[in-house]
Coordinates of C-alpha atoms in Angstrom, one line a residue:
Chain A
X25 CA -0.1 -0.1 0.0
X26 CA 1.3 3.6 -0.6
X27 CA 1.7 5.4 2.3
X28 CA 0.5 9.2 1.7
X29 CA 0.4 11.9 4.2
X30 CA -3.0 12.4 5.6
X31 CA -4.3 14.3 8.4
X32 CA -6.4 11.6 9.6
X33 CA -5.7 8.0 9.3
X34 CA -8.5 6.3 11.1
X35 CA -10.5 4.2 8.7
X36 CA -13.7 5.8 7.4
X37 CA -15.0 2.3 6.5
X38 CA -14.3 -0.6 8.9
X39 CA -15.8 -4.0 8.1
X40 CA -15.2 -6.8 10.6
X41 CA -15.9 -10.4 10.1
X42 CA -18.7 -9.7 8.1
X43 CA -20.8 -12.7 6.7
X44 CA -23.7 -12.7 4.5
X45 CA -25.7 -15.9 3.4
X46 CA -29.0 -16.1 1.4
X47 CA -31.6 -18.9 2.1
X48 CA -31.1 -21.9 4.6
X49 CA -30.3 -25.6 4.5
X50 CA -29.4 -26.9 1.1
X51 CA -30.5 -23.8 -0.7
X52 CA -28.0 -21.7 1.4
X53 CA -25.5 -19.5 -0.5
X54 CA -22.8 -17.7 1.3
X55 CA -22.2 -14.3 -0.6
X56 CA -19.7 -13.1 2.1
X57 CA -17.6 -15.0 4.5
X58 CA -16.0 -13.4 7.3
X59 CA -14.8 -10.4 5.3
X60 CA -12.8 -7.8 7.0
X61 CA -11.7 -4.5 5.4
X62 CA -10.5 -1.0 6.4
X63 CA -10.5 1.9 4.0
X64 CA -8.9 5.1 5.1
X65 CA -9.4 8.9 4.1
X66 CA -8.1 9.5 0.6
X67 CA -8.0 5.9 -0.3
X68 CA -9.1 4.5 -3.5
X69 CA -9.5 0.6 -3.4
X70 CA -10.7 -1.8 -6.0
X71 CA -12.8 -4.9 -5.3
X72 CA -12.2 -7.6 -8.2
X73 CA -13.6 -11.0 -8.5
X74 CA -15.4 -13.3 -10.9
X75 CA -19.1 -13.0 -11.0
X76 CA -20.9 -14.3 -8.1
X77 CA -17.9 -13.6 -6.1
X78 CA -19.6 -11.1 -3.6
X79 CA -18.4 -7.9 -4.9
X80 CA -21.7 -6.3 -5.2
X81 CA -23.0 -7.9 -2.0
X82 CA -20.0 -6.3 -0.1
X83 CA -20.6 -3.1 -1.5
X84 CA -24.3 -3.3 -0.8
X85 CA -23.5 -4.2 2.9
X86 CA -21.2 -1.0 3.0
X87 CA -23.8 1.1 1.5
X88 CA -26.3 -0.1 4.3
X89 CA -28.6 -1.6 1.4
X90 CA -28.1 -5.2 2.4
X91 CA -28.2 -6.4 5.8
X92 CA -25.3 -8.8 6.8
X93 CA -25.8 -11.9 8.5
X94 CA -23.2 -11.2 11.0
X95 CA -20.3 -8.9 11.8
X96 CA -19.8 -5.5 12.5
X97 CA -19.9 -2.4 10.1
X98 CA -18.6 1.1 11.2
X99 CA -18.7 4.3 9.0
X100 CA -16.9 7.2 9.9
X101 CA -16.6 5.9 13.3
X102 CA -20.2 5.2 13.9
X103 CA -21.2 1.7 14.2
X104 CA -24.0 1.0 12.2
X105 CA -24.3 -2.8 12.3
X106 CA -23.2 -5.1 15.0
X107 CA -25.2 -8.3 14.8
X108 CA -28.1 -5.8 13.8
X109 CA -28.7 -2.5 12.4
X110 CA -28.2 0.0 14.9
X111 CA -29.7 3.0 13.1
X112 CA -33.2 3.3 12.2
X113 CA -32.9 5.5 9.3
X114 CA -30.6 3.9 6.8
X115 CA -32.1 6.0 4.2
X116 CA -30.9 9.2 6.1
X117 CA -27.6 7.7 6.6
X118 CA -26.9 6.9 3.0
X119 CA -28.1 10.4 2.1
X120 CA -25.6 11.9 4.7
X121 CA -22.5 9.7 4.5
X122 CA -22.4 7.8 1.2
X123 CA -22.3 8.9 -2.5
X124 CA -23.2 6.1 -5.1
X125 CA -21.7 5.9 -8.6
X126 CA -23.4 3.6 -10.9
X127 CA -22.1 1.4 -13.8
X128 CA -24.7 3.2 -16.2
X129 CA -24.6 6.4 -14.5
X130 CA -28.5 6.2 -13.6
X131 CA -29.2 9.8 -14.2
X132 CA -32.9 10.7 -14.0
X133 CA -33.8 11.2 -17.9
X134 CA -36.3 14.1 -16.9
X135 CA -33.9 16.3 -15.3
X136 CA -31.0 18.6 -16.8
X137 CA -27.6 17.9 -15.6
X138 CA -27.8 20.7 -12.9
X139 CA -31.0 19.3 -11.6
X140 CA -29.9 15.6 -11.5
X141 CA -27.0 16.9 -9.2
X142 CA -29.4 19.4 -7.3
X143 CA -31.7 16.3 -6.5
X144 CA -29.4 15.0 -4.1
X145 CA -29.2 18.2 -2.2
X146 CA -33.0 18.7 -2.4
X147 CA -33.5 15.4 -0.8
X148 CA -31.3 16.7 2.1
X149 CA -33.8 19.8 2.2
X150 CA -31.1 22.0 0.8
X151 CA -33.0 25.3 -0.6
X152 CA -33.5 24.9 -4.4
X153 CA -31.5 28.1 -5.1
X154 CA -28.5 26.9 -2.9
X155 CA -28.8 23.3 -4.2
X156 CA -28.5 24.6 -8.0
X157 CA -25.6 26.8 -7.1
X158 CA -23.7 24.1 -5.3
X159 CA -24.6 21.6 -8.3
X160 CA -23.3 24.1 -10.8
X161 CA -20.3 24.6 -8.8
X162 CA -19.7 20.8 -8.8
X163 CA -20.4 20.4 -12.6
X164 CA -17.6 23.2 -13.0
X165 CA -15.1 21.4 -10.9
X166 CA -15.7 18.4 -12.9
X167 CA -15.1 20.3 -15.9
X168 CA -18.6 19.8 -17.4
X169 CA -20.4 23.2 -16.4
X170 CA -20.7 23.9 -20.1
X171 CA -23.4 20.8 -20.2
X172 CA -25.3 21.9 -17.2
X173 CA -28.6 22.5 -19.0
X174 CA -28.5 19.2 -21.3
X175 CA -30.6 16.2 -20.5
X176 CA -28.9 12.9 -19.8
X177 CA -29.9 11.9 -23.5
X178 CA -27.7 14.6 -24.8
X179 CA -24.7 13.6 -22.9
X180 CA -22.1 11.4 -23.8
X181 CA -21.1 8.6 -21.7
X182 CA -18.0 10.2 -20.3
X183 CA -20.1 13.6 -19.6
X184 CA -22.9 11.7 -18.2
X185 CA -20.5 9.6 -15.7
X186 CA -19.1 12.9 -14.6
X187 CA -22.6 14.4 -13.8
X188 CA -23.3 11.1 -12.0
X189 CA -20.0 11.7 -9.9
X190 CA -21.1 15.3 -9.2
X191 CA -24.4 13.9 -7.9
X192 CA -22.4 11.5 -5.7
X193 CA -20.4 14.2 -4.2
X194 CA -23.4 16.7 -3.9
X195 CA -23.6 16.1 -0.2
X196 CA -19.9 16.0 0.5
X197 CA -19.9 12.2 1.5
X198 CA -16.8 10.7 2.8
X199 CA -17.6 7.4 1.4
X200 CA -18.0 6.9 -2.3
X201 CA -19.3 3.3 -3.4
X202 CA -18.6 2.9 -7.0
X203 CA -20.1 -0.1 -9.2
X204 CA -18.3 -0.4 -12.5
X205 CA -17.7 3.3 -12.7
X206 CA -15.9 2.9 -16.0
X207 CA -17.6 0.0 -17.5
X208 CA -19.5 2.3 -20.2
X209 CA -16.4 4.2 -21.2
X210 CA -13.6 3.9 -23.5
X211 CA -10.0 3.8 -22.0
X212 CA -9.3 7.2 -22.4
X213 CA -12.6 8.4 -20.7
X214 CA -12.1 5.7 -18.0
X215 CA -8.7 7.0 -17.2
X216 CA -10.2 10.6 -16.9
X217 CA -12.8 9.6 -14.4
X218 CA -10.5 7.3 -12.3
X219 CA -8.2 10.6 -12.4
X220 CA -11.0 12.5 -11.1
X221 CA -11.9 10.0 -8.3
X222 CA -8.6 9.9 -7.3
X223 CA -8.3 13.7 -7.2
X224 CA -11.5 13.8 -5.2
X225 CA -10.2 11.3 -2.7
X226 CA -7.4 13.1 -2.1
X227 CA -8.8 16.7 -1.8
X228 CA -12.0 15.5 0.1
X229 CA -10.2 13.1 2.2
X230 CA -13.1 10.6 1.1
X231 CA -12.7 6.8 0.8
X232 CA -13.7 5.5 -2.5
X233 CA -14.3 1.7 -2.9
X234 CA -15.0 0.5 -6.5
X235 CA -15.9 -2.7 -8.0
X236 CA -14.2 -3.0 -11.5
X237 CA -13.1 -5.7 -14.2
X238 CA -11.3 -2.9 -16.1
X239 CA -7.7 -3.8 -16.0
X240 CA -6.8 -0.7 -17.8
X241 CA -7.6 1.5 -14.6
X242 CA -5.8 -0.9 -12.0
X243 CA -3.0 1.6 -11.7
X244 CA -5.4 4.2 -10.4
X245 CA -6.1 2.1 -7.1
X246 CA -4.1 2.2 -3.8
X247 CA -5.2 -1.2 -2.9
X248 CA -6.8 -4.2 -4.9
X249 CA -8.9 -7.0 -3.2
X250 CA -9.8 -10.2 -4.8
X251 CA -13.1 -11.6 -3.6
X252 CA -13.6 -15.2 -4.4
X253 CA -16.5 -17.3 -3.1
X254 CA -17.2 -14.7 -0.8
X255 CA -13.8 -14.5 0.8
X256 CA -11.4 -11.5 0.6
X257 CA -8.6 -13.5 -0.4
X258 CA -5.8 -11.4 -1.5
X259 CA -4.7 -7.6 -1.3
X260 CA -2.4 -6.4 -4.0
X261 CA 0.0 -3.5 -3.4
X262 CA -1.1 -0.3 -5.1
X263 CA 0.7 0.9 -8.1
X264 CA -0.8 4.2 -8.5
X265 CA 0.9 7.5 -7.5
X266 CA -0.8 10.0 -5.6
Chain B
X27 CA -38.3 20.2 -6.9
X28 CA -41.3 18.4 -8.5
X29 CA -40.3 15.2 -9.9
X30 CA -43.9 14.3 -11.1
X31 CA -44.3 17.4 -13.2
X32 CA -40.7 17.2 -14.4
X33 CA -41.2 13.6 -15.5
X34 CA -44.5 14.6 -17.2
X35 CA -42.9 17.6 -19.1
X36 CA -40.2 15.4 -20.1
X37 CA -42.7 12.9 -21.7
X38 CA -45.5 15.6 -22.5
X39 CA -46.7 14.2 -25.8
X40 CA -47.2 11.1 -24.5
X41 CA -48.9 12.1 -21.4
X42 CA -51.2 14.4 -23.4
X43 CA -52.3 11.5 -25.7
X44 CA -52.8 9.4 -22.7
X45 CA -54.8 12.0 -21.0
X46 CA -56.7 12.5 -24.2
X47 CA -57.6 8.8 -24.4
X48 CA -58.7 8.7 -20.8
X49 CA -60.7 12.0 -21.5
X50 CA -62.5 10.2 -24.4
X51 CA -63.4 7.2 -22.2
X52 CA -64.6 9.7 -19.4
X53 CA -66.7 11.5 -21.8
X54 CA -68.4 8.3 -22.7
X55 CA -69.1 7.9 -19.0
X56 CA -70.4 11.5 -18.6
X57 CA -72.8 11.2 -21.8
X58 CA -74.2 8.2 -20.2
X59 CA -75.0 10.0 -17.0
X60 CA -76.3 13.0 -19.2
X61 CA -78.5 10.8 -21.4
X62 CA -79.9 9.1 -18.0
X63 CA -80.6 12.5 -16.7
X64 CA -82.1 13.6 -20.0
X65 CA -84.4 10.5 -19.8
X66 CA -85.5 11.2 -16.6
X67 CA -86.1 15.0 -17.2
X68 CA -87.8 14.0 -20.6
X69 CA -90.1 11.8 -18.7
X70 CA -91.2 14.3 -16.2
X71 CA -91.3 17.3 -18.5
X72 CA -94.4 16.2 -20.2
X73 CA -96.1 15.5 -16.7
X74 CA -95.0 18.7 -15.3
X75 CA -95.9 20.7 -18.5
X76 CA -99.5 21.2 -17.6
X77 CA -98.6 22.3 -14.0
X78 CA -101.2 20.4 -12.5
X79 CA -101.9 19.0 -9.2
X80 CA -103.9 16.0 -9.7
X81 CA -104.2 13.5 -12.5
X82 CA -107.5 11.9 -12.7
X83 CA -107.3 8.4 -14.7
X84 CA -109.2 5.3 -15.2
X85 CA -109.9 3.5 -11.8
X86 CA -107.1 1.2 -11.0
X87 CA -104.8 2.6 -13.6
X88 CA -101.5 4.3 -13.2
X89 CA -101.9 6.2 -16.3
X90 CA -101.8 8.0 -18.6
X91 CA -98.0 7.5 -19.3
X92 CA -97.2 4.2 -17.3
X93 CA -100.5 2.4 -18.1
X94 CA -103.4 3.0 -20.5
X95 CA -106.3 5.0 -19.3
X96 CA -109.5 6.0 -20.8
X97 CA -112.2 8.0 -19.3
X98 CA -115.5 9.7 -20.4
X99 CA -114.8 13.1 -22.0
X100 CA -117.5 14.7 -19.6
X101 CA -115.4 13.9 -16.6
X102 CA -113.6 17.4 -17.2
X103 CA -116.7 19.2 -16.4
X104 CA -117.4 17.0 -13.1
X105 CA -113.9 17.6 -11.7
X106 CA -113.8 21.2 -12.5
X107 CA -116.9 21.6 -10.2
X108 CA -115.2 19.9 -7.1
X109 CA -114.2 22.3 -4.3
X110 CA -110.8 23.4 -4.4
X111 CA -110.3 22.7 -8.2
X112 CA -109.4 25.9 -9.8
X113 CA -109.1 24.7 -13.6
X114 CA -109.3 21.1 -15.0
X115 CA -108.3 20.2 -18.6
X116 CA -108.9 17.0 -20.6
X117 CA -106.1 15.3 -22.5
X118 CA -105.2 12.5 -24.7
X119 CA -101.6 11.2 -25.5
X120 CA -100.8 9.0 -28.4
X121 CA -97.4 8.3 -30.4
X122 CA -98.0 8.2 -34.3
X123 CA -95.7 8.0 -37.0
X124 CA -96.1 10.9 -39.5
X125 CA -94.3 11.7 -42.9
X126 CA -92.0 14.9 -42.4
X127 CA -90.4 15.9 -45.7
X128 CA -89.9 12.4 -47.0
X129 CA -88.8 10.7 -43.9
X130 CA -91.0 8.9 -40.9
X131 CA -91.0 10.9 -37.6
X132 CA -92.4 9.5 -34.4
X133 CA -94.3 12.2 -32.8
X134 CA -96.0 12.1 -29.7
X135 CA -99.3 13.7 -30.1
X136 CA -101.1 15.7 -27.1
X137 CA -104.7 16.7 -27.5
X138 CA -105.8 19.4 -25.2
X139 CA -108.8 21.7 -24.6
X140 CA -108.0 25.2 -25.6
X141 CA -107.8 27.5 -22.5
X142 CA -107.6 24.8 -20.1
X143 CA -104.5 23.3 -18.5
X144 CA -102.4 20.8 -20.5
X145 CA -101.4 23.1 -23.8
X146 CA -97.8 23.8 -24.8
X147 CA -96.3 25.5 -21.7
X148 CA -93.8 27.8 -23.6
X149 CA -93.8 29.1 -27.3
X150 CA -90.4 30.0 -28.8
X151 CA -91.9 30.9 -32.1
X152 CA -95.2 31.4 -33.8
X153 CA -98.6 31.4 -31.7
X154 CA -100.8 29.1 -29.8
X155 CA -103.6 27.2 -31.6
X156 CA -106.2 29.7 -32.2
X157 CA -108.7 27.8 -34.2
X158 CA -110.7 24.7 -33.2
X159 CA -109.2 22.5 -36.0
X160 CA -106.2 21.6 -38.0
X161 CA -103.6 23.7 -36.3
X162 CA -100.6 22.4 -34.5
X163 CA -97.9 23.5 -32.3
X164 CA -94.7 21.3 -32.4
X165 CA -91.7 20.6 -30.4
X166 CA -88.6 22.3 -32.3
X167 CA -86.9 18.8 -32.2
X168 CA -89.6 17.5 -34.7
X169 CA -87.9 19.6 -37.3
X170 CA -91.0 21.3 -38.4
X171 CA -91.3 24.9 -39.5
X172 CA -94.0 27.6 -39.0
X173 CA -96.3 27.2 -41.8
X174 CA -95.7 23.7 -42.8
X175 CA -98.2 21.4 -43.4
X176 CA -98.2 17.8 -41.9
X177 CA -100.7 14.6 -42.2
X178 CA -101.6 13.0 -39.0
X179 CA -104.0 10.2 -39.8
X180 CA -106.4 11.3 -42.4
X181 CA -106.1 15.1 -41.3
X182 CA -103.8 17.6 -42.7
X183 CA -102.4 20.2 -40.2
X184 CA -100.6 23.4 -40.2
X185 CA -98.0 24.1 -37.9
X186 CA -98.7 27.6 -36.1
X187 CA -96.3 27.6 -33.4
X188 CA -93.0 26.0 -31.9
X189 CA -92.3 25.0 -28.4
X190 CA -89.1 23.6 -27.1
X191 CA -87.9 20.5 -24.6
X192 CA -91.2 18.8 -25.0
X193 CA -90.6 15.1 -25.5
X194 CA -92.0 12.0 -24.0
X195 CA -89.8 9.4 -22.0
X196 CA -89.0 7.8 -25.5
X197 CA -87.5 10.9 -26.8
X198 CA -90.3 11.5 -29.2
X199 CA -91.0 15.1 -29.8
X200 CA -94.5 16.3 -28.6
X201 CA -97.1 17.9 -31.0
X202 CA -100.2 19.9 -29.5
X203 CA -103.3 19.8 -31.4
X204 CA -106.9 20.5 -30.2
X205 CA -108.7 17.8 -28.1
X206 CA -111.5 17.5 -30.7
X207 CA -108.8 16.9 -33.4
X208 CA -107.0 14.5 -31.1
X209 CA -110.0 12.6 -30.3
X210 CA -111.0 12.2 -34.0
X211 CA -107.3 11.0 -34.6
X212 CA -107.4 8.6 -31.8
X213 CA -110.8 7.2 -31.7
X214 CA -112.2 7.5 -35.1
X215 CA -112.4 4.3 -37.1
X216 CA -111.1 4.1 -40.7
X217 CA -114.3 4.7 -43.0
X218 CA -114.3 1.3 -44.2
X219 CA -114.1 -0.3 -40.7
X220 CA -116.8 2.2 -39.6
X221 CA -119.1 1.0 -42.5
X222 CA -118.6 -2.6 -41.5
X223 CA -119.3 -2.0 -38.0
X224 CA -122.6 -0.1 -38.9
X225 CA -123.4 -3.0 -41.2
X226 CA -123.2 -5.4 -38.5
X227 CA -125.5 -3.2 -36.5
X228 CA -123.1 -1.7 -34.1
X229 CA -123.4 2.0 -33.1
X230 CA -120.9 4.6 -34.3
X231 CA -117.9 4.6 -31.6
X232 CA -117.9 7.5 -29.4
X233 CA -115.2 10.2 -29.6
X234 CA -116.1 11.5 -26.1
X235 CA -113.2 9.9 -24.4
X236 CA -110.0 11.4 -23.1
X237 CA -107.0 9.8 -21.4
X238 CA -106.6 11.9 -18.4
X239 CA -108.1 14.9 -16.9
X240 CA -105.9 17.3 -15.1
X241 CA -106.7 19.5 -12.2
X242 CA -105.2 22.6 -10.9
X243 CA -105.9 23.4 -7.5
X244 CA -106.7 26.7 -5.6
X245 CA -103.9 27.5 -3.3
X246 CA -106.0 26.5 -0.2
X247 CA -106.9 23.1 -1.4
X248 CA -105.1 19.9 -0.4
X249 CA -104.3 17.7 -3.1
X250 CA -104.6 14.2 -1.3
X251 CA -108.2 15.5 0.2
X252 CA -109.2 16.3 -3.4
X253 CA -107.7 13.0 -4.9
X254 CA -109.4 10.9 -2.2
X255 CA -112.9 12.6 -3.0
X256 CA -112.4 12.1 -6.7
X257 CA -111.4 8.3 -6.0
X258 CA -115.0 8.0 -4.6
X259 CA -116.2 7.7 -8.1
X260 CA -115.7 4.2 -8.7
X261 CA -114.7 4.4 -12.3
X262 CA -112.1 7.1 -11.8
X263 CA -108.8 7.0 -10.3
X264 CA -106.8 10.3 -8.9
X265 CA -103.1 10.3 -9.0
X266 CA -101.4 13.6 -7.1
X267 CA -98.6 15.2 -9.0
X268 CA -96.0 13.9 -6.7
X269 CA -97.3 10.4 -7.2
X270 CA -97.2 10.8 -11.0
X271 CA -93.6 11.8 -10.9
X272 CA -92.7 8.9 -8.7
X273 CA -94.5 6.6 -11.0
X274 CA -92.5 8.2 -14.1
X275 CA -89.1 8.3 -12.5
X276 CA -89.2 5.0 -10.8
X277 CA -91.5 2.7 -12.9
X278 CA -91.5 4.0 -16.5
X279 CA -87.6 4.8 -16.7
X280 CA -86.6 2.4 -14.0
X281 CA -85.2 -0.1 -16.5
X282 CA -83.5 2.5 -18.8
X283 CA -82.1 4.0 -15.4
X284 CA -80.7 0.6 -14.2
X285 CA -79.3 -0.4 -17.9
X286 CA -77.6 2.9 -18.1
X287 CA -76.4 2.7 -14.4
X288 CA -75.0 -0.8 -15.0
X289 CA -73.4 0.5 -18.2
X290 CA -71.9 3.5 -16.4
X291 CA -70.6 1.4 -13.5
X292 CA -69.0 -0.9 -16.1
X293 CA -67.3 1.9 -18.0
X294 CA -66.2 3.6 -14.5
X295 CA -64.6 0.2 -14.0
X296 CA -62.9 -0.1 -17.2
X297 CA -61.6 3.5 -16.7
X298 CA -60.3 2.6 -13.2
X299 CA -58.6 -0.5 -14.8
X300 CA -57.2 1.5 -17.3
X301 CA -56.0 4.1 -15.1
X302 CA -54.2 1.7 -12.7
X303 CA -52.5 0.0 -15.8
X304 CA -51.4 3.3 -17.1
X305 CA -50.1 4.3 -13.6
X306 CA -48.5 0.7 -13.3
X307 CA -46.8 0.9 -16.6
X308 CA -45.6 4.5 -16.0
X309 CA -44.2 3.3 -12.5
X310 CA -42.4 0.1 -14.1
X311 CA -40.8 2.3 -16.7
X312 CA -39.2 4.4 -13.9
X313 CA -38.4 1.4 -11.6
X314 CA -34.8 1.6 -12.1
X315 CA -35.0 5.5 -11.6
X316 CA -37.1 4.9 -8.5
X317 CA -34.5 2.5 -7.1
X318 CA -31.7 5.1 -7.6
X319 CA -33.7 7.7 -5.8
X320 CA -34.3 5.5 -2.9
X321 CA -30.6 4.4 -2.9
X322 CA -29.5 8.1 -2.9
X323 CA -31.7 8.9 0.2
X324 CA -35.2 9.7 -1.3
X325 CA -37.9 9.1 1.4
X326 CA -40.8 6.8 0.4
X327 CA -43.0 9.8 0.7
X328 CA -41.3 11.5 -2.2
X329 CA -41.6 8.5 -4.3
X330 CA -45.3 8.0 -3.4
X331 CA -46.1 11.6 -3.8
X332 CA -44.5 11.3 -7.6
X333 CA -46.8 8.5 -8.5
X334 CA -49.8 9.9 -6.8
X335 CA -49.4 13.2 -8.3
X336 CA -49.0 11.7 -11.8
X337 CA -51.9 9.6 -11.4
X338 CA -54.1 12.6 -10.2
X339 CA -52.9 14.7 -13.1
X340 CA -53.6 11.9 -15.6
X341 CA -57.2 11.5 -14.1
X342 CA -58.1 15.1 -13.7
X343 CA -56.6 16.2 -16.8
X344 CA -58.5 13.5 -18.6
X345 CA -61.7 14.4 -16.8
X346 CA -61.2 18.0 -17.8
X347 CA -60.8 17.1 -21.4
X348 CA -63.7 14.5 -21.3
X349 CA -65.9 17.2 -19.8
X350 CA -64.9 19.8 -22.3
X351 CA -65.6 17.5 -24.9
X352 CA -69.1 16.5 -23.9
X353 CA -70.2 19.9 -22.9
X354 CA -69.4 20.7 -26.8
X355 CA -71.2 17.9 -28.5
X356 CA -73.9 17.3 -26.1
X357 CA -76.6 19.1 -28.4
X358 CA -75.7 16.9 -31.3
X359 CA -76.8 13.6 -29.7
X360 CA -80.4 12.6 -30.9
X361 CA -81.7 12.7 -27.4
X362 CA -81.2 15.1 -24.7
X363 CA -78.0 14.8 -22.7
X364 CA -78.4 17.0 -19.4
X365 CA -75.2 17.5 -17.4
X366 CA -76.0 18.8 -14.1
X367 CA -73.2 20.4 -12.0
X368 CA -73.5 18.0 -8.9
X369 CA -73.3 14.9 -11.1
X370 CA -70.3 16.4 -13.1
X371 CA -68.6 17.2 -9.9
X372 CA -69.6 13.9 -8.4
X373 CA -68.0 12.1 -11.3
X374 CA -64.9 14.1 -10.8
X375 CA -64.9 13.1 -7.2
X376 CA -65.2 9.4 -8.5
X377 CA -62.3 10.0 -11.0
X378 CA -60.4 11.3 -8.2
X379 CA -60.9 8.4 -5.8
X380 CA -60.2 6.0 -8.9
X381 CA -57.0 7.5 -9.6
X382 CA -56.0 7.3 -5.9
X383 CA -56.9 3.8 -5.8
X384 CA -55.3 2.7 -9.1
X385 CA -52.1 4.5 -8.1
X386 CA -51.9 2.1 -5.1
X387 CA -50.7 -0.7 -7.5
X388 CA -48.0 1.4 -8.8
X389 CA -46.9 2.6 -5.2
X390 CA -46.9 -0.8 -4.0
X391 CA -44.4 -1.7 -7.0
X392 CA -42.4 1.4 -6.2
X393 CA -42.2 0.7 -2.4
X394 CA -41.1 -3.0 -3.3
X395 CA -38.4 -1.6 -5.4
X396 CA -34.9 -2.8 -4.1
X397 CA -32.4 0.1 -4.0
X398 CA -29.8 -2.5 -4.8
X399 CA -31.2 -2.9 -8.4
X400 CA -29.9 0.6 -9.1
X401 CA -26.3 -0.8 -8.2
X402 CA -26.8 -3.7 -10.6
X403 CA -25.7 -7.4 -10.2

């Protein structure tokens, strides 16, 4: 792992001995087995593994979408799961702490780029004018401000993914979960998006966890984990530079 | 940020077309309600036209509209002499088919005694019947014009006046002629038939028969009391105006009312199913976006609100389009279509309720949407 100077090195995401199984008896499927993982501020890590290895399940557990069967999950020092959910309002927790980036951007087709970003702020009850202002700032930061009034259908894949990243960052979350963030992009644009995520991680001291199969961007991660049959098997050294 | 409106605006063309389709369906529902109201009003119009208090009919008959009734023509004079009766008129009613400008028209012929209750209530053109014979006042819907001549039975009449909104429960336009002419039309035998009857030793049939006598009471008179005194004549029956209207609305048009009511209920059910399917389809098309919204922290209330608002917008815009359509074309229907504000508002309420119930299907799907589906496998 590359050691970089960080003001706070306590993990933002702490996954301890988390297991998740679906079904019981003969139909039981162990999606995650005793998985432990720490992600610190500014880190960008990748989860690799074949289909069905548990990558998405782990992402869903960290995103408080799927309830683990056992283990402990702590986000920003706040233990949210320890044998059971300790927070009643997981929706609010996701809104405040976690940003999501999707494989196929998942922008709302009836909102322009600005409002696709502003919707995340709107849900957090930020006044509309302030939400739009912050959205435009984010779009400018991601160098897509010139497309702020475009509907998703009019955006290229790379542009749409940058709008999606802006939406994920709107509420300044310190945990960003990305599911195949570059799958729909060519190698050049995939590189640009990953550089952008790395920049964000550094500047905002956020932890980024990405599921990917894209070998072209492996060098952009601080650590790469391999999941196989629900076990976090290996951790490869990062090759990225800060 | 109103997501429902933004989504509608994004697919405005499709939404408007959906509203228009629903509007057409609701226009049919409204027309059925209007036709029913028209039937009831038409049925009552003829009964209300004489502005009478008591209908004197044949004993044990519920005539002259629901059942046949024939009473002696001199009954009018006897009724007019009863204490409390201000005026009395003798009337005949019969439906005939007559040739009008090359087509066959069904006409509801009302014979009345001039100067007594029972004549045309309002004149919109021309004048009342002034002569004793061969003049006719017609409802405007008969399509006749002043001065036009029309043959009823073996007699030719001249149209001297036009009235309006005077039709029977079947929608046939009323024409008014003098009582004498009406009795001749209704009770005279064909000359050949009359000759045969005479040859067989029979006597000529009397024309001095009417279908009913209507009595208008003085302000101090009680209708039930006067009716009771009339019933003392064993050959006569008496029906108050209230009873006559009840007979017409509950008996004469009851089958039509139930028929139309059932059809209207069926149409409303079809509308509800269609609204539910539209909302369900609209929700299913957005299910990934709904999952995304849930994932990024949208509360259920926001998602439910979006679906319910769209359902209400669909229903109410469709209702408004349907109402606008039916209000503009109702006069082109062959029968009277009466759209009363309270009926239209009630239907609006029903549509709103149907939309809310129909959206429940979409809401259920949306609430069950797993946020994880936004992330993919």
